[in-house]
Coordinates of C-alpha atoms and ligand atoms in Angstrom, one line a residue:
X286 CA -93.7 -44.2 -14.5
X287 CA -94.5 -42.6 -17.9
X288 CA -91.3 -41.3 -19.9
X289 CA -92.3 -37.8 -19.8
X290 CA -92.7 -38.4 -15.6
X291 CA -88.9 -39.4 -15.9
X292 CA -87.9 -37.0 -18.4
X293 CA -89.0 -34.8 -16.0
X294 CA -86.9 -35.2 -13.0
X295 CA -83.4 -35.6 -15.7
X296 CA -84.5 -32.3 -16.3
X297 CA -84.6 -30.5 -12.2
X298 CA -80.9 -33.0 -12.1
X299 CA -79.7 -30.6 -14.9
X300 CA -80.9 -27.3 -13.4
X301 CA -77.5 -28.9 -10.8
X302 CA -75.1 -29.0 -13.6
X303 CA -71.2 -28.0 -13.0
X304 CA -71.1 -26.9 -16.1
X305 CA -68.9 -24.0 -15.7
X306 CA -66.0 -25.1 -18.4
X307 CA -68.9 -25.8 -21.3
X308 CA -71.7 -24.2 -19.8
X309 CA -73.6 -27.1 -21.3
X310 CA -76.3 -28.7 -18.9
X311 CA -77.1 -32.2 -18.8
X312 CA -79.5 -33.8 -16.0
X313 CA -80.0 -37.7 -16.5
X314 CA -83.0 -39.8 -14.0
X315 CA -82.3 -43.3 -14.2
X316 CA -85.6 -45.3 -12.9
X317 CA -84.9 -48.9 -11.0
X318 CA -87.0 -52.3 -10.9
X319 CA -87.8 -51.2 -8.0
X320 CA -89.2 -47.8 -8.5
X321 CA -86.6 -45.3 -7.6
X322 CA -85.1 -43.1 -9.2
X323 CA -82.1 -41.9 -9.2
X324 CA -80.4 -39.0 -11.1
X325 CA -77.2 -36.6 -12.0
X326 CA -76.2 -33.7 -13.8
X327 CA -73.1 -33.2 -15.6
X328 CA -70.0 -32.2 -13.0
X329 CA -66.8 -30.8 -15.1
X330 CA -63.4 -29.8 -13.7
X331 CA -61.1 -27.8 -14.4
X332 CA -58.4 -30.7 -15.9
X333 CA -61.1 -31.3 -17.9
X334 CA -60.8 -35.4 -17.2
X335 CA -62.6 -34.9 -14.1
X336 CA -65.4 -34.3 -15.4
X337 CA -68.3 -36.4 -14.9
X338 CA -71.3 -37.1 -17.5
X339 CA -74.2 -36.8 -16.1
X340 CA -75.7 -40.5 -16.8
X341 CA -73.1 -42.3 -15.5
X342 CA -73.2 -39.8 -12.3
X343 CA -76.9 -41.5 -12.4
X344 CA -75.7 -45.2 -12.9
X345 CA -72.9 -44.5 -9.6
X346 CA -75.1 -43.2 -7.8
X347 CA -78.0 -45.9 -7.8
X348 CA -75.2 -48.7 -8.2
X349 CA -73.3 -47.5 -5.0
X350 CA -76.4 -47.0 -3.3
X351 CA -77.1 -51.2 -3.5
X352 CA -79.5 -51.3 -7.1
X353 CA -78.7 -52.8 -10.0
X354 CA -81.2 -54.0 -11.5
X355 CA -83.0 -50.5 -14.4
X356 CA -86.3 -50.1 -15.6
X357 CA -85.0 -46.7 -18.1
X358 CA -83.4 -44.0 -17.3
X359 CA -84.4 -40.4 -19.4
X360 CA -81.9 -37.4 -20.3
X361 CA -81.6 -34.2 -22.2
X362 CA -79.2 -31.3 -22.1
X363 CA -79.2 -27.9 -23.3
X364 CA -79.4 -24.6 -21.7
X365 CA -79.5 -23.8 -18.2
X366 CA -83.0 -25.2 -17.6
X367 CA -83.9 -25.0 -21.5
X368 CA -83.8 -28.7 -23.6
X369 CA -82.5 -26.7 -26.4
X370 CA -81.9 -30.0 -29.4
X371 CA -81.6 -34.1 -29.2
X372 CA -78.3 -35.2 -26.6
X373 CA -77.0 -38.7 -27.4
X374 CA -75.5 -40.0 -24.6
X375 CA -71.3 -40.5 -25.1
X376 CA -69.3 -43.9 -25.7
X377 CA -68.2 -43.8 -22.0
X378 CA -71.6 -44.0 -20.9
X379 CA -73.3 -46.3 -23.5
X380 CA -70.7 -48.6 -22.3
X381 CA -71.3 -48.4 -18.7
X382 CA -75.1 -48.4 -19.5
X383 CA -73.7 -52.2 -21.4
X384 CA -72.4 -53.0 -17.8
X385 CA -76.1 -52.8 -16.5
X386 CA -78.0 -53.3 -19.1
X387 CA -80.4 -55.9 -20.8
X388 CA -80.2 -54.7 -24.9
X389 CA -83.8 -53.7 -24.9
X390 CA -83.4 -51.1 -21.8
X391 CA -85.1 -48.3 -22.9
X392 CA -82.8 -44.7 -22.7
X393 CA -86.1 -41.7 -23.6
X394 CA -83.8 -38.9 -25.5
X395 CA -85.2 -35.5 -24.5
X396 CA -85.6 -32.8 -27.8
X397 CA -86.9 -29.1 -28.1
X398 CA -90.5 -30.7 -28.8
X399 CA -90.8 -33.4 -27.0
X400 CA -88.8 -37.1 -26.1
X401 CA -87.5 -40.3 -28.7
X402 CA -86.9 -43.6 -27.7
X403 CA -83.2 -45.3 -28.5
X404 CA -83.2 -49.5 -27.1
X405 CA -79.4 -50.1 -25.5
X406 CA -78.6 -52.3 -28.9
X407 CA -79.5 -49.3 -31.2
X408 CA -77.4 -47.1 -29.2
X409 CA -74.4 -49.2 -28.6
X410 CA -74.9 -52.2 -31.2
X411 CA -72.2 -54.9 -31.4
X412 CA -71.1 -53.8 -27.7
X413 CA -68.5 -55.1 -25.4
X414 CA -69.7 -56.3 -22.8
X415 CA -67.0 -59.7 -20.8
X416 CA -68.9 -62.0 -22.3
X417 CA -66.3 -62.7 -24.8
X418 CA -63.8 -63.9 -21.5
X419 CA -65.9 -64.1 -18.6
X420 CA -68.2 -66.0 -19.8
X421 CA -70.7 -63.5 -18.5
X422 CA -74.5 -63.4 -21.0
Ligands
THU141 N1 -72.3 -34.4 -21.0 C1 -73.0 -35.3 -20.4 O1 -73.8 -35.4 -19.6 N2 -73.5 -36.5 -20.9 C2 -73.1 -37.2 -22.0 O2 -73.4 -38.4 -22.1 C3 -72.5 -35.6 -23.4 C4 -71.4 -35.3 -22.7 C5 -71.3 -33.2 -20.4 C6 -70.3 -33.5 -19.9 C7 -69.2 -32.2 -20.0 O3 -69.6 -31.4 -19.2 C8 -70.6 -31.3 -21.2 O4 -72.0 -32.3 -21.7 C9 -69.7 -31.1 -22.5 O5 -69.0 -32.4 -22.9

């Protein structure tokens, strides 16, 4: 699947955002190595802390369906239905990504003109992945 197609799916998911507090709509589309796409949107909450970002919604949907191997992630954000700039994933979402994805995992970030590609290593340099105490590689 091309980055453009994955970004289209992220844009569709953005329309499903529940964002009555920030008015900021985020969509994500996560491509698995098996070729499936799991989408996510941000889901806000009156108590703020329970809010879940679009990226984590997509990851948690996929992992809860038994998918662990991922090929790429597309993210877009802005007003409802309109991408207004580049909105990189928050630190918590980067950490969740690091749990499941390799350093060269590509993240396509939409902007008003198109998109840019960043790897997980660029987004989360020197990330903590547990290898220090779990022997995880
Ligand atoms: N948000 C995301 O969905 N993804 C991010 O990585 C950054 C922030 C959402 C959470 C909240 O609903 C809104 O954007 C404003 O912070």
